[in-house]
Each structure stands twice: as C-alpha cells, then as structure tokens.
CSV table of C-alpha atoms in Angstrom, one decimal:
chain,number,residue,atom,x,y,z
A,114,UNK,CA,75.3,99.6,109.3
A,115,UNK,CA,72.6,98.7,106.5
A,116,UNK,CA,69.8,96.4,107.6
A,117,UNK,CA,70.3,92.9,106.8
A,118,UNK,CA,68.8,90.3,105.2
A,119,UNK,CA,68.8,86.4,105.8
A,120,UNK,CA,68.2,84.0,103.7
A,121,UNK,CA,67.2,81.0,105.3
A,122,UNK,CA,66.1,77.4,104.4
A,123,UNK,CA,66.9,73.8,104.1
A,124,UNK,CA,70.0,72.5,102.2
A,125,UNK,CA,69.9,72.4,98.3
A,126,UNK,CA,66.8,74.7,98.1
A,127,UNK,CA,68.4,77.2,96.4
A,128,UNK,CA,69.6,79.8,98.8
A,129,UNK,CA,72.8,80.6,97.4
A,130,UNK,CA,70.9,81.0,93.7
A,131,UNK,CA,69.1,83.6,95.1
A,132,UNK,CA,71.6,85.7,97.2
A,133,UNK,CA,73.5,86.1,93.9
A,134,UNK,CA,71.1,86.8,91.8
A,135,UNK,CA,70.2,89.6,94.8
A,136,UNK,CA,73.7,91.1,95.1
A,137,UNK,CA,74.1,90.7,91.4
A,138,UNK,CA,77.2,89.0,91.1
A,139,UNK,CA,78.5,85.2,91.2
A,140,UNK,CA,80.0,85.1,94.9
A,141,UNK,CA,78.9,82.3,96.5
A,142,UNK,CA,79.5,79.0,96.1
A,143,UNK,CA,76.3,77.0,93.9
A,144,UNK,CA,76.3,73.0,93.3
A,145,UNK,CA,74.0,70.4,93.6
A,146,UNK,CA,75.6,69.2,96.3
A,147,UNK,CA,73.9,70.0,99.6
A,148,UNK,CA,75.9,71.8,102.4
A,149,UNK,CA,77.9,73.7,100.3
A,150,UNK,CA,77.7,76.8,101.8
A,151,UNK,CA,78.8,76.5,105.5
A,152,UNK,CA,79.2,80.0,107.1
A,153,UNK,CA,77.3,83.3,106.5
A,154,UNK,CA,78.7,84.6,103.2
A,155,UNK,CA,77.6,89.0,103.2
A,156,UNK,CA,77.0,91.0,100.0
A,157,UNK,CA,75.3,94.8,99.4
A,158,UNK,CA,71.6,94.9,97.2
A,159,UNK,CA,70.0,97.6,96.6
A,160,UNK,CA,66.2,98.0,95.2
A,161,UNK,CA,63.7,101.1,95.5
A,162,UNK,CA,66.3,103.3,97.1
A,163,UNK,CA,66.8,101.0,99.9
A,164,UNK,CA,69.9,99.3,100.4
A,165,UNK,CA,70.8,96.4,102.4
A,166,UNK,CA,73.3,93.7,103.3
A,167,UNK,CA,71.8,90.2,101.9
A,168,UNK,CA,73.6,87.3,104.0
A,169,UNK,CA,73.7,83.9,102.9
A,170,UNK,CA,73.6,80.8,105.4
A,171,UNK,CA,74.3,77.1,105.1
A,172,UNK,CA,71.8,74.8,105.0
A,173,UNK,CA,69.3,74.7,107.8
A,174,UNK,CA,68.5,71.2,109.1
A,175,UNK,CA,67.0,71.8,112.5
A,176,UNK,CA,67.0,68.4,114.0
A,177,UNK,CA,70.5,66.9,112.9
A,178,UNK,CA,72.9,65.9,115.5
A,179,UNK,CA,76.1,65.6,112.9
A,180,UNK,CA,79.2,68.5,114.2
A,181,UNK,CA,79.0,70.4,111.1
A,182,UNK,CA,75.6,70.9,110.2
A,183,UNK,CA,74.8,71.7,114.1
A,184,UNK,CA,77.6,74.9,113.6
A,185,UNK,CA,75.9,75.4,110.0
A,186,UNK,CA,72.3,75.5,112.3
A,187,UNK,CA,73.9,78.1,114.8
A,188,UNK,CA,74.7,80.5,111.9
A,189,UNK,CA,71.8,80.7,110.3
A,190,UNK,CA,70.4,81.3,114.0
A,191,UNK,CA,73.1,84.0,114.4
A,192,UNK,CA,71.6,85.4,111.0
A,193,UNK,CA,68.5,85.6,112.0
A,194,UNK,CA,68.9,87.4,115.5
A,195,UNK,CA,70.6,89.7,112.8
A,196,UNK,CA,68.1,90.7,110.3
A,197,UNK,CA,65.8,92.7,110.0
A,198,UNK,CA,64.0,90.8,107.3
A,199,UNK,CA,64.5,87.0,106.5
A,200,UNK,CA,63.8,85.1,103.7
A,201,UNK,CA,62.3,82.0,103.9
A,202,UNK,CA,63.6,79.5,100.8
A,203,UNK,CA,61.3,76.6,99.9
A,204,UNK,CA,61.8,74.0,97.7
A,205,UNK,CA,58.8,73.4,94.7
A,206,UNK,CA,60.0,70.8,93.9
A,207,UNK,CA,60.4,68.8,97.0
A,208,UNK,CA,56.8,70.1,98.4
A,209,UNK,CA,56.6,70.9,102.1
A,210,UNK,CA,58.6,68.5,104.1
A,211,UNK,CA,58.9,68.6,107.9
A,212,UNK,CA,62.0,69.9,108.1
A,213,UNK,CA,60.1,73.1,106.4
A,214,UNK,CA,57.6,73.2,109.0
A,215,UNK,CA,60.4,73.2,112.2
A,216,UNK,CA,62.1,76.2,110.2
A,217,UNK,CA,59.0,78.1,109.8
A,218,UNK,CA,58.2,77.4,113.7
A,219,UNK,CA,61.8,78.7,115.3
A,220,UNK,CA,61.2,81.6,113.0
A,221,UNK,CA,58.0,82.5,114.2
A,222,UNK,CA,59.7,82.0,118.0
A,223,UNK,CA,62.4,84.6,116.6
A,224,UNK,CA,60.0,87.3,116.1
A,225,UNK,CA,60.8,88.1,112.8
A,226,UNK,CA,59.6,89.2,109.7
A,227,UNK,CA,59.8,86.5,107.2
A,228,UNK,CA,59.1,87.0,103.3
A,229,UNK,CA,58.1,83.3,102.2
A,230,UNK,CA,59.7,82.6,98.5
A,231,UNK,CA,58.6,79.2,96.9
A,232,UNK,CA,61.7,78.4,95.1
A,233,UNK,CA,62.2,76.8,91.1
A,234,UNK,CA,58.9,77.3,90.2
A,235,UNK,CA,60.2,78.1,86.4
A,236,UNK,CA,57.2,78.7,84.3
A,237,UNK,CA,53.4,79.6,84.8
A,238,UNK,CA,52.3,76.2,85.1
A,239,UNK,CA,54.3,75.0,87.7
A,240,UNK,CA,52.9,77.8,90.0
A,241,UNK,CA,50.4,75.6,91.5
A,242,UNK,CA,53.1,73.7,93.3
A,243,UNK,CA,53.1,77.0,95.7
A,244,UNK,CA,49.7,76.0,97.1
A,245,UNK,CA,50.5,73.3,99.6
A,246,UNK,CA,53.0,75.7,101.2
A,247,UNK,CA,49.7,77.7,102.8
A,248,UNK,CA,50.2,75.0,104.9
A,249,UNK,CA,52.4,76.5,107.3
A,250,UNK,CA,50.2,79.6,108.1
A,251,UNK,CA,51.2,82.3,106.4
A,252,UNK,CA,49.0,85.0,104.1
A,253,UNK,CA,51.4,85.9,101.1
A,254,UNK,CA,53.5,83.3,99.1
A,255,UNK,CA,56.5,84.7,96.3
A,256,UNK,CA,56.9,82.1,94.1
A,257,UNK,CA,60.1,82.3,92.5
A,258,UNK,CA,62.9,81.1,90.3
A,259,UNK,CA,66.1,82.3,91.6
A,260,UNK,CA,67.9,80.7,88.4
A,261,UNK,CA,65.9,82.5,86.1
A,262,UNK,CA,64.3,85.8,88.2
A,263,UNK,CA,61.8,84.9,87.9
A,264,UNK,CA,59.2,86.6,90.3
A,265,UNK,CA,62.2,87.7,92.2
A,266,UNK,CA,61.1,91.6,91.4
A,267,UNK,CA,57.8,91.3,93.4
A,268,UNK,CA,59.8,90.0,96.0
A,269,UNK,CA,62.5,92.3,96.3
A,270,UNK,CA,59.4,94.7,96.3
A,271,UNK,CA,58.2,93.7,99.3
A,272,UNK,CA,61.6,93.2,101.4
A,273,UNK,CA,61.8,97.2,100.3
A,274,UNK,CA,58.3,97.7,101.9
A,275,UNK,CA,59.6,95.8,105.1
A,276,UNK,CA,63.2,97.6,105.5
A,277,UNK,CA,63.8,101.3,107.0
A,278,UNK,CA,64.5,104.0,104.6
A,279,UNK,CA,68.2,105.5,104.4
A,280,UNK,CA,70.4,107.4,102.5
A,281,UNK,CA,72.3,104.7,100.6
A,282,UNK,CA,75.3,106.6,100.9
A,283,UNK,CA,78.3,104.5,98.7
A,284,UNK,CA,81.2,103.5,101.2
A,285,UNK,CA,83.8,105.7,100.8
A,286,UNK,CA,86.6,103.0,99.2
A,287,UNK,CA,89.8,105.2,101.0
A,288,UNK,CA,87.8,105.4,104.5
A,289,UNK,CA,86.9,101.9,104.7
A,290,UNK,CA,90.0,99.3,104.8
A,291,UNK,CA,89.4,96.0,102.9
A,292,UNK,CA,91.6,93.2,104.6
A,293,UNK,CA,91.6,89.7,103.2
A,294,UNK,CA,93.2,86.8,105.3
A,295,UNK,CA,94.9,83.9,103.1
A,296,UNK,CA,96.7,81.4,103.3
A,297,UNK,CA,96.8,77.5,103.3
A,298,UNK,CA,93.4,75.2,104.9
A,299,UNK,CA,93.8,75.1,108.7
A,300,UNK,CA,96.4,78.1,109.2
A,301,UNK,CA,94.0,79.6,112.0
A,302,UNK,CA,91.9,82.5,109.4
A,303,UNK,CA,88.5,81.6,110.9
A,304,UNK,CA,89.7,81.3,114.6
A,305,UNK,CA,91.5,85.1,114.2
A,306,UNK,CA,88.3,86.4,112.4
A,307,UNK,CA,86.5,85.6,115.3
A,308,UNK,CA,88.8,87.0,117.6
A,309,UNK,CA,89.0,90.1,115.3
A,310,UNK,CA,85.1,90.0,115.6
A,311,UNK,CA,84.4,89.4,119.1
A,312,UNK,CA,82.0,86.6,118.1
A,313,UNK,CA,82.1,82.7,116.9
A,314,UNK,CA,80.4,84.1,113.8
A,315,UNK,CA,83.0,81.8,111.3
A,316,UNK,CA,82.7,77.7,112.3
A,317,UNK,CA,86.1,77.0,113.2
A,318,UNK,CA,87.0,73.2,112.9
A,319,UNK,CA,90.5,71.4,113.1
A,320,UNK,CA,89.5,69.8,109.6
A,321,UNK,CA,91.2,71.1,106.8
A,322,UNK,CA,88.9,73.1,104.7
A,323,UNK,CA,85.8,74.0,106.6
A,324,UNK,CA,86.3,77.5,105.3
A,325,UNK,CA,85.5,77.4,101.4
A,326,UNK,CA,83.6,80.9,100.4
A,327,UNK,CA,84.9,83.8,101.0
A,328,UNK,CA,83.0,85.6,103.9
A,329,UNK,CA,82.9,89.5,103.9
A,330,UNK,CA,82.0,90.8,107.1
A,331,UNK,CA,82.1,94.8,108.5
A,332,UNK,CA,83.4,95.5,111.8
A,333,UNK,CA,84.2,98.8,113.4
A,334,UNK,CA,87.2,98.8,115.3
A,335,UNK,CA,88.4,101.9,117.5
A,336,UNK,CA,86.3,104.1,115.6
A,337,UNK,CA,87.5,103.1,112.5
A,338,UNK,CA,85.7,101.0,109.7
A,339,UNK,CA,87.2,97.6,108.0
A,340,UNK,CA,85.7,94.4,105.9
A,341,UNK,CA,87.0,91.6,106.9
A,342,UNK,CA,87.4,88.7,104.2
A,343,UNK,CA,87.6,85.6,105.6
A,344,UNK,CA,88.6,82.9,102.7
A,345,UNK,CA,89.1,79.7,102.0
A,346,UNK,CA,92.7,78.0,101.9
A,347,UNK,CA,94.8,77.3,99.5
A,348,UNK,CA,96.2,74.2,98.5
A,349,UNK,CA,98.1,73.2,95.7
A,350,UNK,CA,96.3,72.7,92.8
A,351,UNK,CA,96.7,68.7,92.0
A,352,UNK,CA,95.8,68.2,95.6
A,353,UNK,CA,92.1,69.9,95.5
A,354,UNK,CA,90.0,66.8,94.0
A,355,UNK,CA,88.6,67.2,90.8
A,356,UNK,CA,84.4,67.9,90.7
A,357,UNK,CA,84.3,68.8,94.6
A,358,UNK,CA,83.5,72.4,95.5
A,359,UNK,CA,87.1,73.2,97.0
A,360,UNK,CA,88.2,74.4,93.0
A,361,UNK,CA,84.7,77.0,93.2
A,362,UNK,CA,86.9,78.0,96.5
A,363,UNK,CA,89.8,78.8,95.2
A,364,UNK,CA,88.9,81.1,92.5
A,365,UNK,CA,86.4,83.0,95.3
A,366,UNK,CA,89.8,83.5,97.2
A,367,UNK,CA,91.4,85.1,94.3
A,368,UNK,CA,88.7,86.7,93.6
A,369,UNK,CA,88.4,87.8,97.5
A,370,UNK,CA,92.5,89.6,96.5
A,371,UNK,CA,90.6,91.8,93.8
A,372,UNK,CA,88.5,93.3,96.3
A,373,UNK,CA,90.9,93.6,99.8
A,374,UNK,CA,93.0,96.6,100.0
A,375,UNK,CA,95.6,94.4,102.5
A,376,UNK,CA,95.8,91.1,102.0
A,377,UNK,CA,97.1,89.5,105.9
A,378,UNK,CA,99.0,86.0,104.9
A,379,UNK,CA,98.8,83.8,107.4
A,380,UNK,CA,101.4,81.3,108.5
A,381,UNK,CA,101.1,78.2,110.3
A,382,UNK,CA,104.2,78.8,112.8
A,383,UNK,CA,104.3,74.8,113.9
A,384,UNK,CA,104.1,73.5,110.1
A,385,UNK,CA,106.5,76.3,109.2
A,386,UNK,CA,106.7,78.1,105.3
A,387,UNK,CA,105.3,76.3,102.4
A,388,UNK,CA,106.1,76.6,98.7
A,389,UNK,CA,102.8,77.5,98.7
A,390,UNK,CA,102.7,80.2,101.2
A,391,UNK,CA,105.0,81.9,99.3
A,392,UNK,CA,102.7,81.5,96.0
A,393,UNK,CA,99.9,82.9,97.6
A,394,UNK,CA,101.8,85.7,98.4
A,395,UNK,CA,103.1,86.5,95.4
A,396,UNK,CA,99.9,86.4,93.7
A,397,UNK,CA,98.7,89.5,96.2
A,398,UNK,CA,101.5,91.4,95.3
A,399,UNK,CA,101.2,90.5,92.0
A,400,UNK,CA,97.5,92.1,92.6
A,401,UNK,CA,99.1,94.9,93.8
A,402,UNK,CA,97.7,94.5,97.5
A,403,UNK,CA,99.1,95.4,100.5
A,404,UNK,CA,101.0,92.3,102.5
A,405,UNK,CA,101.2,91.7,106.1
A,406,UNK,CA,103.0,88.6,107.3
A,407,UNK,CA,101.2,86.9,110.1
A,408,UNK,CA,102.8,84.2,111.9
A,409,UNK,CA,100.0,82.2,113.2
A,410,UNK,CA,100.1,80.2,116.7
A,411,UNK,CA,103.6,81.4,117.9
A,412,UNK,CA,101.9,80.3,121.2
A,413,UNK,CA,102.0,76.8,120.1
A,414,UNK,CA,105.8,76.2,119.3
A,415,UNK,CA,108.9,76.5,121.9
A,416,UNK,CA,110.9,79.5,121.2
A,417,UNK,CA,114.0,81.6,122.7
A,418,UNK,CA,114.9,84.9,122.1
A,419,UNK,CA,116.5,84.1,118.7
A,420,UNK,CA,113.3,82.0,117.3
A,421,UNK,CA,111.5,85.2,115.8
A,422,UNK,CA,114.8,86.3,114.2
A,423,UNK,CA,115.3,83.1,112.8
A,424,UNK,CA,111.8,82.7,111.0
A,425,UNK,CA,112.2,86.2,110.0
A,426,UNK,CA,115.3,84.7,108.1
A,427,UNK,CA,113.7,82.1,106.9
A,428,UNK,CA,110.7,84.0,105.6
A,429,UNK,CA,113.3,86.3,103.6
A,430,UNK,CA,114.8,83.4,101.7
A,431,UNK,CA,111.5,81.9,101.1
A,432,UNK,CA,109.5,84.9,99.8
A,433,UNK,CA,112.7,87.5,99.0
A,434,UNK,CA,110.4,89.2,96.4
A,435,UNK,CA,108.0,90.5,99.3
A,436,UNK,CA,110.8,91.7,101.7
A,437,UNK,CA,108.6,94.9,102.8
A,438,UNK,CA,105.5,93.4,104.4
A,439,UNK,CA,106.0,93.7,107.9
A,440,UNK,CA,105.8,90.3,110.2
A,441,UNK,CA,103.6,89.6,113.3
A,442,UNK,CA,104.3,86.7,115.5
A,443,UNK,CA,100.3,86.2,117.1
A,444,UNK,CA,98.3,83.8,118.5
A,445,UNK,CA,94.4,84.2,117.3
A,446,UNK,CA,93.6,81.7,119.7
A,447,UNK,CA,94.6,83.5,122.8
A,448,UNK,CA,94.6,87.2,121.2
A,449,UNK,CA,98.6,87.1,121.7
A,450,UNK,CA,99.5,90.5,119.4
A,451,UNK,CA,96.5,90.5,117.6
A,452,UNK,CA,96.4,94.5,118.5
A,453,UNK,CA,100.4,94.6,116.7
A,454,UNK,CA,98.8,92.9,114.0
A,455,UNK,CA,95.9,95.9,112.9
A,456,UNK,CA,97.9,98.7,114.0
A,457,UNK,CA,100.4,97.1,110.9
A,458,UNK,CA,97.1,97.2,108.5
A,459,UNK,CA,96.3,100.7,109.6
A,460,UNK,CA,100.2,101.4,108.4
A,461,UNK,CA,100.6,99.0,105.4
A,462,UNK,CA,97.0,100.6,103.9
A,463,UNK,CA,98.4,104.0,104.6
A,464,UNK,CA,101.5,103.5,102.7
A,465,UNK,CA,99.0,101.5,100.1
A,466,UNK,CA,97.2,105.3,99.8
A,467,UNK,CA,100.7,107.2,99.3
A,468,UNK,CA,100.6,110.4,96.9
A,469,UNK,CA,103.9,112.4,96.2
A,470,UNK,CA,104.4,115.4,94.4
A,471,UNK,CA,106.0,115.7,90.8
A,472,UNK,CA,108.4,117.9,92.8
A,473,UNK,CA,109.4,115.5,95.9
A,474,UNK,CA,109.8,112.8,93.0
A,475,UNK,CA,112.0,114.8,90.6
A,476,UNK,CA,114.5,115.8,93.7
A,477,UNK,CA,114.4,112.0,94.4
A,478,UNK,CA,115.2,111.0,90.6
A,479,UNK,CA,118.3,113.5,90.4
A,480,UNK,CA,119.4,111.8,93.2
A,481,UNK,CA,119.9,108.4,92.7
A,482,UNK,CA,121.3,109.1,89.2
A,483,UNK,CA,123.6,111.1,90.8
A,484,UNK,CA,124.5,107.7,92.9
A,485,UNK,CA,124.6,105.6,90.3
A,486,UNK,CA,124.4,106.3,86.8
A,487,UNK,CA,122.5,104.2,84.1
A,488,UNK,CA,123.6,101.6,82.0
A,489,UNK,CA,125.2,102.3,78.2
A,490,UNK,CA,122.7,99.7,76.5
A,491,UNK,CA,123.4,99.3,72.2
A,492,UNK,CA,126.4,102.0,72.6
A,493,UNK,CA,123.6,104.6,74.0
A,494,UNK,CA,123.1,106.0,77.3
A,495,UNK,CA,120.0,105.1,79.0
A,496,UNK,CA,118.6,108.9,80.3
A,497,UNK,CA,115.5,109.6,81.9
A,498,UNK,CA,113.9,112.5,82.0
A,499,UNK,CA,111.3,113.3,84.7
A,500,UNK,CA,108.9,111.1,87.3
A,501,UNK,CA,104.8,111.8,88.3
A,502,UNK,CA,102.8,109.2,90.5
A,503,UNK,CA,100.1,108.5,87.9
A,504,UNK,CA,98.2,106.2,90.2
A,505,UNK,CA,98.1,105.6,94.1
A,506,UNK,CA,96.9,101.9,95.6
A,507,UNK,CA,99.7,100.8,95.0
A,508,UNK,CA,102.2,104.0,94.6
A,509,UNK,CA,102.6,104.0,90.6
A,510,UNK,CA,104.9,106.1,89.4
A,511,UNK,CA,105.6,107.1,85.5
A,512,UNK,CA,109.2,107.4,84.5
A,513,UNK,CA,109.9,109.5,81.1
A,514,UNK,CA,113.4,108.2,79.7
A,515,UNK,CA,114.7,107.7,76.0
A,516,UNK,CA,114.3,103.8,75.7
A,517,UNK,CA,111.9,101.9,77.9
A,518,UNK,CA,113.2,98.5,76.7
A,519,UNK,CA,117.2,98.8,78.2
A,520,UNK,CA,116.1,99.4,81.7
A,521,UNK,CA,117.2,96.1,82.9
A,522,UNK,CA,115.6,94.5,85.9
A,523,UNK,CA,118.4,94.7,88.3
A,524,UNK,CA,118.4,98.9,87.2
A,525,UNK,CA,115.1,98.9,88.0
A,526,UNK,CA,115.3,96.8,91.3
A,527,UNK,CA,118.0,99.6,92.7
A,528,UNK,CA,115.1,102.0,91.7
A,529,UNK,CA,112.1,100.6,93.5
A,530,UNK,CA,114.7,100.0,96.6
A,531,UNK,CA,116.0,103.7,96.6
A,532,UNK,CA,112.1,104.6,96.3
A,533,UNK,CA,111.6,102.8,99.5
A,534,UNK,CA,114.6,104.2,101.6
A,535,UNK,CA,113.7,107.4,100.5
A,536,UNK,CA,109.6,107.6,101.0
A,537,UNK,CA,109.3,104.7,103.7
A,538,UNK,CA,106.7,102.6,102.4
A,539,UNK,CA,106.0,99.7,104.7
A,540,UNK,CA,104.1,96.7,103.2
A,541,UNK,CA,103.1,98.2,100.0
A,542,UNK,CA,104.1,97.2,96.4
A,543,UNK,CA,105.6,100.2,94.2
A,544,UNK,CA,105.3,99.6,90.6
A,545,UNK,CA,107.3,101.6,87.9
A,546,UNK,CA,106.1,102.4,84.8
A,547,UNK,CA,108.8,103.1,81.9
A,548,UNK,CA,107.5,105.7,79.2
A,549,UNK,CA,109.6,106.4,76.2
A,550,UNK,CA,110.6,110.0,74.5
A,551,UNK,CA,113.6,110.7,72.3
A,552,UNK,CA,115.9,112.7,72.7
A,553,UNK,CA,116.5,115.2,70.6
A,554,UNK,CA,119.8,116.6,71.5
A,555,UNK,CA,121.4,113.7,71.8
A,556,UNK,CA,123.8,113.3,69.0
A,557,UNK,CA,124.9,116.9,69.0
C-alpha cells in the first residue's frame, strides 16, 4: 500500500481545495458550505519520486455533540491512525480559534507527524496572518493558497522529506478490479462497503443521502487487489434541490462509472425496482461497464421459494436491455451472500477482459449466417465479410460487410445474442462495430 496522507482541519477551511489541487484533479466535492465533505474521500499524488495516497476528511469539530459531525470526527480520527503524514489545514482568515488548538492537541496525543499549512493566504502581504498560528507550538508554518498553489510546492516538499521512499510502480489497470457500487440514496452502498471492508470506515445513516462523494478505497481480498468506489445515490433529477451539494454528487457518481471496471447496482429489495434503478443501469452499460445486480436486504422482506424467481422476472421487464448481469440476493447488513456477490465481480471482470482470435470469430460469423441469413435492404443483399475484436473492456468486435447503414437493430440484436451463447460472457456489454467495403464482385 502507498503511505497516506491526511488532511485534517476544521470545517470550511479549505481541505477539500487542497486535496484536489494535490491529486490534480476536481474529485471532491468544494462549496462554501461547511460539512460538505462527510467521509474520507482517497486519491494518488505523487511529488519527488514519492508517491502517496492523499485522503480527504470532513470537517473536524472536536467538541460537537450533533450525530453527524461526531461520525465526520471519528473519520478523520480513523485517518489519522492511518497516515503516515497529516496535514494540518488552518484558516487565515479566521485566525486561530479554539477549536484549532483541540485539533492540534489530539494530534499531538496521536503521535504523528503533522505538516502545519496556513490556508488562503493569497498574496505576499497577507503572509503576516501566519504569525499568530506559532501559537500552537510548532517550529515550521506553510502558508498556503490551496485555490491558487500558492506555496503548495514547498509543502509538498516537505511531506516528500517526511514519507519513505518506494518504487512508484503504476497499478497494473487488468490486475487491479475497479468496482463501483450505485444505485438510489439509502439502498445499503455504505453499510456493504463496510462489510466488504471489515471496518465502519463509510458513516452509515438511515437518512437519505449521507453518502455524497464518491469514496475510493483499496482493499485486498483473498490475495487479490480491488478499489472499492463507494458513491453517492441517485435520485431523479427534479427531486435533487437546486444550489445544494447533492447536484456536485451526482456528476462525481458518473464520474465514479468512468473509472470502475464493474459497476455493482444495488437494489433496495423492500422498496422494490425503480424507474430510476433501471436508469442508472443503463447509463453503466451505456459506459460500457461491467453490471452485477445486487438485491440489497433480502434479509428484510418475507420470501418463499418462488420470491427470488419472481424478482428475477421482474428485474427482466424492468431493465430487458441488461439481461446478462448476473443477480445476487444479499444482505450487507448481516454478510448474507456477500462472498456470491465478489466471486460474480471476479467473473463479470473476467468476461469484461475477454480476447478472441480473428480465427474463433470468423468460424463463429460463418455460423450464424449459416442460421440465418441477412436481410435484402434497397434490392441488395446485406454480406459481411470478416470479424477481429479491435478492443477488449468491453469485448469490441469490428464487422467488415458491404453497407454499414442496413444492418437493422433487431439483425444486430440476434448478433450480439449468438455472440453470447457462443463465447459465454456473463455481465459484460459486447459492442459491435459495422465497417463498410464494397464489394466488387457483386454484380457479376
């Protein structure tokens, strides 16, 4: 595992500024509003040959008794029993309150290494501002703008200085598997991420929404590597209020199906399928991701032996365009299946990875001709030609036939179907990809 680093601090300091502007892309959530940020949100840096994992918190408020910002206090303490280096954010602007000063003291309890960074100090003459926060004991101040980058080099020079020297090797993107888990607010993601986890590392709440970044987190299971990417749910677009953070979330879930190799859709077995369940679905396979179906708290509902059967039914009417992806009844509350459940992303990623030879594909083309010929489209015969997988993730294959524009859908539906019967590919799309050439013997 890299070393990690925590960034730390009181709410609306700037934290989640800074942890993009250190991984070097827009992934978490930023707004003036405080709290935004809830869980630990995980994303790769890399300065001076040394890379690390930079995790972001929620807002630290050590002495506040409200539910949610006590869970947002145990993360960051879970972050920092974590790191090996964390990073202190301080607010310029707000000078050095006493919330500041009970931060500074459970980190010195903690034992760790702390790199102090006076945050939004934008320009030369506000630098001054960073003197009062000698107060709390320390030798070396970084003051910083995390908006601009300000002075955000020098510190990323010494986090280098503080963190063991390794390889840096790049994960190998076919060795690692990347599995998302969507679906709609309150369908149990966090609660099976912390079962998948082993830990209460994602703040599980029965309020709709707790969830809103999406959270990437490695795990090592049986030997073998995965991210998990827990995200946000969602809901239908005219419900998410307008101005409120839950819109950020929704585009950092779709954004969470770009970088997930199987994307696990989760549904709520006691509220049953939505319309939506079935959109969010179809936008991973539009994505081209992997789909597993899991059917969340089947501990919670009464069922016979025809219950499973019958939602299976039900889940082919409602999503009939993603009849491949495999379905799990679970429980992530008591663990029921959860085992069924991975040993199905293990197989839907395999299939995901598929290569087949020009050959295999050629004997497979000649064969469902053979069964059933093309269509005459504009008094000509539709012909093709040959087949070659030109891309794998998902299975792409090219087909070379003498007008692209008459293969008509339902044609190319018994296609993609034959595909599947013949190569067994469980939970992955297969896209076909129409390439014209003329045929020049044609009208002889």
């Amino acid at each position: 595992m890299k070393p990690i680093v925590a960034v730390v601090g009181r709410p609306n300091v700037g934290k989640s500024t800074l942890f993009n502007r250190l991984i070097g892309e827009k992934r978490a959530i930023v707004l003036d509003t405080p709290g935004v940020t809830r869980d630990r949100n995980f994303g790769d840096a890399r300065w001076q040959g040394r890379h690390f994992t930079v995790v972001d918190t929620g807002g630290f408020e050590p002495a506040s008794a409200d539910d949610m910002l006590t869970n947002m206090r145990k993360q960051a303490l879970l972050a920092i029993d974590e790191a090996e280096v964390v990073v202190f954010v301080l607010d310029a602007r707000d000078g050095l309150l006493d919330a500041d000063r009970e931060v500074a003291h459970l980190l010195r309890r903690a034992g760790r290494r702390v790199i102090y960074a006076v945050n939004k100090i934008d320009g030369r003459g506000q630098e001054e501002l960073a003197a009062e926060f000698y107060a709390l004991g320390v030798d070396t101040l970084f003051p910083i703008s995390a908006e601009h980058g300000r002075g955000v080099g020098r510190m990323l020079d010494a986090i280098a200085g503080l963190l063991p020297a390794n390889p840096g090797a790049a994960d190998d993107d076919e060795q690692i598997t990347r599995f998302a888990l969507l679906g709609r607010p309150n369908a149990g993601k966090s609660t099976l991420a912390n079962r998948l986890i082993g830990a209460n590392r994602m703040i599980v709440s029965e309020v709709p929404g707790t969830t809103r970044d999406a959270i990437d987190i490695p795990l090592e299971i049986d030997g073998r590597p995965y991210v998990l990417i827990d995200t946000a749910g969602l809901r239908r677009k005219k419900k998410i209020p307008r101005g409120t953070s839950e819109g950020y979330s929704a585009v950092r879930t779709l954004r969470a199906m770009d970088r997930c190799h199987v994307a696990v859709i989760l549904f709520d077995a006691v509220d049953g399928i939505t319309d939506q369940d079935a959109k969010v679905a179809g936008v991973a396979a539009e994505k081209g991701r992997a789909l597993v179906f899991a059917v969340n708290k089947w501990d919670a509902i009464e069922k016979d032996h025809k219950t499973a059967k019958a939602y299976a039914d039900e889940l082919q009417r409602k999503v009939p365009f993603a009849g491949y992806a495999p379905v799990v009844f679970m429980s992530g509350l008591t663990g029921q299946r959860v085992h069924k459940l991975l040993e199905q992303i293990d197989r839907v990623r395999a299939a995901h990875l598929t290569r087949i030879s020009t050959g295999k594909l050629n004997r497979w083309l000649e064969e469902v001709l053979a069964r059933h010929q093309p269509p005459v489209v504009r008094n000509r015969r539709l012909k093709f030609y040959y087949a070659t997988q030109v891309r794998h993730a998902p299975p792409t294959i090219m087909l070379s036939c003498n007008d692209p524009q008459a293969v008509h859908f339902s044609y190319q539906r018994y296609l993609v179907n034959q595909f599947r019967e013949t190569f067994d590919l469980p939970g992955t799309p297969v896209r076909l990809v129409f390439r014209g050439k003329d045929d020049r013997f044609e009208d002889e």
